[in-house]
Coordinates of C-alpha atoms and ligand atoms in Angstrom, one line a residue:
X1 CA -11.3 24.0 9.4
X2 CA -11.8 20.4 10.1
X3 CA -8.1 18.1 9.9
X4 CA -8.4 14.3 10.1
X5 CA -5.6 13.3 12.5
X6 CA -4.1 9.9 12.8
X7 CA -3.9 8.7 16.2
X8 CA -3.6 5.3 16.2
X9 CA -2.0 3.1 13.7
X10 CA -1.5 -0.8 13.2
X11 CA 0.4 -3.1 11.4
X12 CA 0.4 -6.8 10.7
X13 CA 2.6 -9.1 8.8
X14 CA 2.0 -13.1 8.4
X15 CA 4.6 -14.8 10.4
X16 CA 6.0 -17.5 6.8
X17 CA 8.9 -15.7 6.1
X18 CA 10.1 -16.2 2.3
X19 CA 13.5 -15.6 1.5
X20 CA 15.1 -15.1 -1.8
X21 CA 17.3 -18.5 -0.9
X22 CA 13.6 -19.8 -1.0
X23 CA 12.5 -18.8 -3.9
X24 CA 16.2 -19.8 -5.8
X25 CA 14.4 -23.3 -5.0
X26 CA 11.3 -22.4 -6.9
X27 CA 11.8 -20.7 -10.1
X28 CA 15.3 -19.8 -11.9
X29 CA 16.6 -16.4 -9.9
X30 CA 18.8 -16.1 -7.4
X31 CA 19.8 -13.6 -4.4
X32 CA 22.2 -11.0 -5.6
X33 CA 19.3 -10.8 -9.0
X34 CA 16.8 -9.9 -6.7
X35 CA 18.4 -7.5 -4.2
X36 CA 20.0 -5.8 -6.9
X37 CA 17.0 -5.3 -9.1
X38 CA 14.4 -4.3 -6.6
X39 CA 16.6 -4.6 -3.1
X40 CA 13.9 -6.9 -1.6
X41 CA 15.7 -9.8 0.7
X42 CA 12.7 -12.0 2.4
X43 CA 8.9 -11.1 2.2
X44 CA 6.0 -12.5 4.6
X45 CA 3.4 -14.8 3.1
X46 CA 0.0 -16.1 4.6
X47 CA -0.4 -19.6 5.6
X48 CA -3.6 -21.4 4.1
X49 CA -5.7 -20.4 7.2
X50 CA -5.4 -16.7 6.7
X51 CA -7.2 -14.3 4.6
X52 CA -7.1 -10.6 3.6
X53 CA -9.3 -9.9 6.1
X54 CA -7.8 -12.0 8.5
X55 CA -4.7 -9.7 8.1
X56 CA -6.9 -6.5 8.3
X57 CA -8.2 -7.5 11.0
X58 CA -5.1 -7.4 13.3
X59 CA -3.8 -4.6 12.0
X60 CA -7.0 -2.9 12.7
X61 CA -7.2 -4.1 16.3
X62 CA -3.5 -2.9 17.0
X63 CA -4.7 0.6 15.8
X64 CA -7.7 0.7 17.4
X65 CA -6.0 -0.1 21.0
X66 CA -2.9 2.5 20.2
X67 CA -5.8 4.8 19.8
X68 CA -7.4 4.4 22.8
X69 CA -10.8 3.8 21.3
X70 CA -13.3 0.9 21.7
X71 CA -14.8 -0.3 18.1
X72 CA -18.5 1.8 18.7
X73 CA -16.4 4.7 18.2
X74 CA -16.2 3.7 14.5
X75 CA -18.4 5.6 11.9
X76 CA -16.5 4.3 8.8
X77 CA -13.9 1.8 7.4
X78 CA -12.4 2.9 4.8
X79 CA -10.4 -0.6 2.8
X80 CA -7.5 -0.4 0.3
X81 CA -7.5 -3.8 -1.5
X82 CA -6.7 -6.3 -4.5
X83 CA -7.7 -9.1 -2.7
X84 CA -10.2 -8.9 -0.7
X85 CA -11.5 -12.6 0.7
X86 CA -13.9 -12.7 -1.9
X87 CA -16.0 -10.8 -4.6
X88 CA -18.2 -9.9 -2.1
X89 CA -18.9 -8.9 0.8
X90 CA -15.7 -6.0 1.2
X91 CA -13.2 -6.6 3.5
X92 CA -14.5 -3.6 5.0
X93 CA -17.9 -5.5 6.0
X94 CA -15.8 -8.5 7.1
X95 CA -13.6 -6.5 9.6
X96 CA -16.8 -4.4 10.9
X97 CA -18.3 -7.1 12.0
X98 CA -15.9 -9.4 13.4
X99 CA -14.2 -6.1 14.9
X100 CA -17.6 -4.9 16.5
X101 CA -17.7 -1.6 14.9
X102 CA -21.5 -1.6 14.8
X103 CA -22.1 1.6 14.1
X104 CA -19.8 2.4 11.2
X105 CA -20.4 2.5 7.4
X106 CA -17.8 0.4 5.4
X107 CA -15.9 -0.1 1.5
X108 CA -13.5 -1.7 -0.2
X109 CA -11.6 0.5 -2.5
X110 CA -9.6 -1.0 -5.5
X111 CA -7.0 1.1 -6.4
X112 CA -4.2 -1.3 -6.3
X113 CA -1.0 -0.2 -5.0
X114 CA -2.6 3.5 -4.7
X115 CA -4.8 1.4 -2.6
X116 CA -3.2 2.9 0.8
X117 CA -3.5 6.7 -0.6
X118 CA -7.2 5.9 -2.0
X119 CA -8.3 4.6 1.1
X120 CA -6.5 7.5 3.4
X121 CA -7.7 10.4 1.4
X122 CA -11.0 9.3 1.2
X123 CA -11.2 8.3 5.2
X124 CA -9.6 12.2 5.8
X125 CA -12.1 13.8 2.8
X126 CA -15.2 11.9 5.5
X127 CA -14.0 13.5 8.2
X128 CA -12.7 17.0 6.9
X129 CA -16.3 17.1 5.3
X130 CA -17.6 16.8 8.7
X131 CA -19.7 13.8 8.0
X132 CA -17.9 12.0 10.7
X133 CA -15.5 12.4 13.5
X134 CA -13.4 8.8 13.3
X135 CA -12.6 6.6 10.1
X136 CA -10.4 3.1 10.1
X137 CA -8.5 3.4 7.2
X138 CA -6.6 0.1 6.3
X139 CA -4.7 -1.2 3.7
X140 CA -4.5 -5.4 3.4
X141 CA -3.1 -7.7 0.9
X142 CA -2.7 -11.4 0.5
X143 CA -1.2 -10.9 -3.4
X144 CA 0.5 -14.0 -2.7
X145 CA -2.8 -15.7 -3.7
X146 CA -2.5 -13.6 -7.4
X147 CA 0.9 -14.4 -7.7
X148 CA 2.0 -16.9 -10.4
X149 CA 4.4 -19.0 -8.2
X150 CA 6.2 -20.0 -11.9
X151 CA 6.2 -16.7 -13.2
X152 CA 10.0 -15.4 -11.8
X153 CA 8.9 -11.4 -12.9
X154 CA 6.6 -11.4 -10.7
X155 CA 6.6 -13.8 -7.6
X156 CA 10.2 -12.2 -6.3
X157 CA 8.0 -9.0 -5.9
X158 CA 5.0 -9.8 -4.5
X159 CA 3.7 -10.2 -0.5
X160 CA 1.5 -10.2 2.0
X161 CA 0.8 -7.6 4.9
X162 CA -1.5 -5.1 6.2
X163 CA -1.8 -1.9 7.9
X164 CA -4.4 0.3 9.5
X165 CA -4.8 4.1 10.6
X166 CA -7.4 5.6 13.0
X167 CA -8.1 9.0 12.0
X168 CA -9.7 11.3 14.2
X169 CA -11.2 14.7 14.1
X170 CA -9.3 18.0 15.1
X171 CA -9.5 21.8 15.4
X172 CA -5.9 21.8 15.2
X173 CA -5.4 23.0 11.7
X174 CA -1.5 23.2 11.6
X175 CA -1.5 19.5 12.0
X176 CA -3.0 16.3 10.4
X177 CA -3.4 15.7 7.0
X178 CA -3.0 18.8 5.2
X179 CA -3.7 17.6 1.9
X180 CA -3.6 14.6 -1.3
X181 CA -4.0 14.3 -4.8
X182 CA -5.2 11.0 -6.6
X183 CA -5.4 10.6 -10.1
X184 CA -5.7 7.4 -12.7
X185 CA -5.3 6.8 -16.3
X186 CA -6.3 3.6 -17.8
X187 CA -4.7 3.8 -21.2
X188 CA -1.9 2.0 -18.9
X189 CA -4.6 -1.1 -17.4
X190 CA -2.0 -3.7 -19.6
X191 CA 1.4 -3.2 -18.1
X192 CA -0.1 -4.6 -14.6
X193 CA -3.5 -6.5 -13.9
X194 CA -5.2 -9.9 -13.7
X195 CA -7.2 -11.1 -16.4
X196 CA -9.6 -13.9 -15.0
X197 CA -11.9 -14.3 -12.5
X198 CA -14.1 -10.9 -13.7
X199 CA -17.5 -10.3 -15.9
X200 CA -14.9 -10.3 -18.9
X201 CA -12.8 -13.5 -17.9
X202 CA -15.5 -15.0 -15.7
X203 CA -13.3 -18.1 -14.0
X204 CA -13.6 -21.5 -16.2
X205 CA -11.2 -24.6 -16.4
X206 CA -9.8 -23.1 -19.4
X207 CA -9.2 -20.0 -17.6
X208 CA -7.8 -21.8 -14.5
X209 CA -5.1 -23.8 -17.1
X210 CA -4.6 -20.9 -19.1
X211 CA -2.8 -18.8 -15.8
X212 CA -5.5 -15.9 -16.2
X213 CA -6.4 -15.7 -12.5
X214 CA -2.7 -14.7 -11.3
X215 CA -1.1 -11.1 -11.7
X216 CA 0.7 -10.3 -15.3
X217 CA 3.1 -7.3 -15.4
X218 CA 5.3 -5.5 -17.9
X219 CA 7.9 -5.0 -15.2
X220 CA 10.4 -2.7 -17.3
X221 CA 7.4 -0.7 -18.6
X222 CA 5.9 -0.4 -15.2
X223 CA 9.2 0.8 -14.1
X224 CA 9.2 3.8 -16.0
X225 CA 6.0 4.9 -15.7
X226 CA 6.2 4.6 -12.0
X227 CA 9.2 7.1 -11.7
X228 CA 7.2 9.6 -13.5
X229 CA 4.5 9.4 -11.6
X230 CA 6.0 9.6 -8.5
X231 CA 7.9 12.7 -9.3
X232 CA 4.9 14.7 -10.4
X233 CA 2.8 13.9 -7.8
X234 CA 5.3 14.7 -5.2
X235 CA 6.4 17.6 -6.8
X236 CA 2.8 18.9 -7.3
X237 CA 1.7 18.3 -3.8
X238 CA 4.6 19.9 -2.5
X239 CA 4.4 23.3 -4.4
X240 CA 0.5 23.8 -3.8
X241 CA 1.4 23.6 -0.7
X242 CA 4.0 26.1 -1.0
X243 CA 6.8 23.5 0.8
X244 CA 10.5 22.5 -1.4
X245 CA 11.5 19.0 -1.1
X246 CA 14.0 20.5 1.1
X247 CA 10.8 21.3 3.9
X248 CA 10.0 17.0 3.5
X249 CA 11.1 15.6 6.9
X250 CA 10.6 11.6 6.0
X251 CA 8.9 10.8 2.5
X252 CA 7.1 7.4 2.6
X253 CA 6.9 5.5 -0.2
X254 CA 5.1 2.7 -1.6
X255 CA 7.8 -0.2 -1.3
X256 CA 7.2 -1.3 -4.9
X257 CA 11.0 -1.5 -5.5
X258 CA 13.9 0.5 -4.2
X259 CA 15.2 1.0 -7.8
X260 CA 12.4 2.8 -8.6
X261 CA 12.7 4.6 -5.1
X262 CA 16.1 5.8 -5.8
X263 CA 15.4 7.1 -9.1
X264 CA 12.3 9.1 -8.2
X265 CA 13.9 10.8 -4.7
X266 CA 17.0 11.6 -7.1
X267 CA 14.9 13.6 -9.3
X268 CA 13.1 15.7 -6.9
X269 CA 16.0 16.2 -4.7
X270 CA 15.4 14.2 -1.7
X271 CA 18.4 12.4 0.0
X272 CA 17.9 9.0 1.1
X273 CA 18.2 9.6 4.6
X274 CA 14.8 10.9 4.8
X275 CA 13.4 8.2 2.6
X276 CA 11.6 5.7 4.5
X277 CA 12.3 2.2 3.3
X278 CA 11.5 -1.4 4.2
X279 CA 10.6 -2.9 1.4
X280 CA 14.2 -5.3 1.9
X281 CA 12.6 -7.5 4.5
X282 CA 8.5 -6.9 3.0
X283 CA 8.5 -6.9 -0.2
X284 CA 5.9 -5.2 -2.2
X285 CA 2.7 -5.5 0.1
X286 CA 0.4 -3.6 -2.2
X287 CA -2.2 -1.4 -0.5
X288 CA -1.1 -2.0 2.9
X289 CA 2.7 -1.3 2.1
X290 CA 2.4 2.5 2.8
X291 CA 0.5 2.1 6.2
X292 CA 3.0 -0.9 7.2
X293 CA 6.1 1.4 6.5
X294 CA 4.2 4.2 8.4
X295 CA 3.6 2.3 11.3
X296 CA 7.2 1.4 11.2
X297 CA 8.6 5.0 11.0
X298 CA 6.8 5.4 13.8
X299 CA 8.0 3.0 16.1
X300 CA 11.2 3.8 15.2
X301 CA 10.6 7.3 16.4
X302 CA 12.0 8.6 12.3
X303 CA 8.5 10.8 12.3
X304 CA 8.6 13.2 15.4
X305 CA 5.9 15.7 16.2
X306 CA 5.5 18.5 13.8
X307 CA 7.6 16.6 11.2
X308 CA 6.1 17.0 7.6
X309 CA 5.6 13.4 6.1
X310 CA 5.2 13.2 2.3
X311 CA 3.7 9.7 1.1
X312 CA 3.0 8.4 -2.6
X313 CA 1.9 5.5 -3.9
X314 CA 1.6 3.7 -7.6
X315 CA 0.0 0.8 -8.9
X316 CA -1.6 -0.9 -11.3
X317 CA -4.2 1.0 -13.5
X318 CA -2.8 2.9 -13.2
X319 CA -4.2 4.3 -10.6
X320 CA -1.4 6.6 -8.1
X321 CA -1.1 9.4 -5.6
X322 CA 0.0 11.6 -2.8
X323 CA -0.7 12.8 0.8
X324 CA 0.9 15.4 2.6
X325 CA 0.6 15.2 6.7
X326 CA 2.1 17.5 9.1
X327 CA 2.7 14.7 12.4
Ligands
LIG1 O1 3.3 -1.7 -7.4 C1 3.7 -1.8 -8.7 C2 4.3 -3.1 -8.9 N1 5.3 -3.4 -9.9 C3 6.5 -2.8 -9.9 O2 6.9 -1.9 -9.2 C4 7.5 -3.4 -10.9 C5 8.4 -2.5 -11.5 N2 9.4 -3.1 -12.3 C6 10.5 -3.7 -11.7 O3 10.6 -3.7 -10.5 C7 11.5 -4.3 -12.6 O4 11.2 -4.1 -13.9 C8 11.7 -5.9 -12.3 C9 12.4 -6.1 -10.9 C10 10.4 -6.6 -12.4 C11 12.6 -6.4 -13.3 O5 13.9 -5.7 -13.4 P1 14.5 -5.3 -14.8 O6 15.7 -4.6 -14.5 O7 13.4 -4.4 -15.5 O8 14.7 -6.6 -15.5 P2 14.1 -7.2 -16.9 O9 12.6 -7.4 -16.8 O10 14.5 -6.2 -18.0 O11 14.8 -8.5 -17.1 C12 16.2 -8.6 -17.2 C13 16.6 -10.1 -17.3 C14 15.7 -10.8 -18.3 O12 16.6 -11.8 -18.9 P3 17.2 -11.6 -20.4 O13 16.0 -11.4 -21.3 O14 18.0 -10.3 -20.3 O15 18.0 -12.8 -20.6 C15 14.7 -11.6 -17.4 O16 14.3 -12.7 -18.0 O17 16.4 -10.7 -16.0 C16 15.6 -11.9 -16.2 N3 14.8 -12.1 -15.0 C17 15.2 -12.7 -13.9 N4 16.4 -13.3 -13.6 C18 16.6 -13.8 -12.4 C19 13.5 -11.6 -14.8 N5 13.1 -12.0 -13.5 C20 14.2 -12.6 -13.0 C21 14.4 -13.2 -11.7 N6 15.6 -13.8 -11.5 N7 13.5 -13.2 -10.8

């Protein structure tokens, strides 16, 4: 059996850095509220010049070098993303052409937060399939351009970032990505979306006054919801599988909130110290945020060869899921 290995990955994270001293100076909130309700400290934000793609792009690049491949070697990029440049064309088609990947196939994927999952499963599912031998799977987000800069909910949370994965084709079967789950269920679209700007809420002045093009969330509700999730999918992943939480050697989260982190690793027995988290100094990045703390893990040499890496991921939707990967 095929396994879709990563062996490159990227990260890349626009160099404004917003504290939350610099957002007391924007709307009513303060320090200690923030850390203490969703333990995020500072968050990276684009400048004017930079879009999704822009971010993609270097992430992609960073991944492609690790990997020790030149952009022909391509056959299809695979994009997690909210905010992509523009309607269209994807993100995907932006970064193939400016990266040079001329031969490869390429799609946005809108699964919000799941966006990093979405767009890692379906890269692996390409290559287990046998239809190609290398997929760019990345995950970029500029949500600071969705963010309603007056609306103190949500503009603590929100960031910028992205990351990006080479996989790769191997007869190794012990090792790779050894399996994911995604599921969805829309009866939950209100508790987290954007109203304006689609064929229901096409973009007008009185949308543009009335807010409708920024991100609206039922943070408490959301909360909830998003333990549950996470639980179940980690828990089912891990019993198909025939692995305990006890077998997990780092579980990467999305960085959504470490609240919501904490509760979640409680309940399927999982001690923080094999908890990847960063979301202190990123914020919640969206679809990128799984890739970003990946890459970071890495680096920081907390995911060692042969170690089994649990990731999951939730967003608005809601759409949410898991992927299991022996390193
Ligand atoms: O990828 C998925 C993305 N979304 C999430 O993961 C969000 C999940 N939800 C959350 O992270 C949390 O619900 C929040 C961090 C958004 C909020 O925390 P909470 O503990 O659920 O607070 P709350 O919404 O119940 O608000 C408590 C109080 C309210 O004041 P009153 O009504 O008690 O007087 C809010 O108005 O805190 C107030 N508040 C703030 N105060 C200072 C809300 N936002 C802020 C703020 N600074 N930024």
């Amino acid at each position: 059996m095929t396994r879709a290995r990563i062996v490159g990955l990227g990260a890349y994270a626009p160099k404004r850095v917003l504290t939350n001293a610099d957002l007391a100076k924007m709307v009513e909130t303060n320090d200690e509220w923030i850390v203490q309700r969703s333990g995020i400290r500072e968050r990276h934000i684009a400048d004017e010049s930079e879009a999704t793609s822009d971010l993609a792009l270097r992430a992609a690049q960073q991944a492609l070098e690790r990997a020790n491949l030149v952009p022909e070697d391509i056959e299809f990029i695979a994009v997690g993303t909210t905010t992509p440049d523009m309607f269209f064309p994807s993100v995907g088609n932006i970064v193939q052409h400016k990266l040079g990947c001329r031969r490869a196939g390429s799609v946005d994927m809108l699964a919000a937060c799941a966006g990093s999952i979405y767009s890692l499963s379906i890269g692996a599912q390409f290559i287990q399939t046998g239809k190609y031998r290398r997929v760019l799977c990345i995950g970029a987000e500029t949500l600071s351009r969705i963010t309603d800069w007056t609306d103190r909910g949500t503009c603590v949370l929100l960031a910028d970032a992205a990351g990006a994965a080479v996989l790769e084709a191997s007869d190794d079967e012990a090792r790779g990505i050894l399996d994911f789950d995604l599921y969805s269920d829309g009866q939950y679209w209100d508790l987290l979306y954007m109203p304006g700007g689609g064929s229901r809420q096409p973009a007008t002045r009185e949308s543009v006054d009335a807010r409708l093009h920024f991100a609206k969330m039922k943070g408490g509700e959301v909360f909830k919801v998003a333990v549950r999730m996470f639980v179940d999918c980690t828990e089912r992943i891990l019993a198909r599988n025939g692995f305990s939480a006890a077998d997990v050697s780092l579980f990467i989260p999305h960085q959504a909130n470490l609240r919501i982190i904490e509760a979640a690793v409680k309940r399927v027995s999982l001690p923080m110290e094999r908890v990847f988290v960063n979301v202190d100094r990123y914020g919640n990045t969206g679809a990128a945020s799984v890739y970003v703390a990946l890459e970071e893990a890495v680096a920081q040499g907390r995911v060692r060869s042969g170690d089994l890496v649990l990731m999951a991921a939730f967003g608005g939707g809601f759409a949410w899921g898991s992927l299991l990967m022996r390193w």
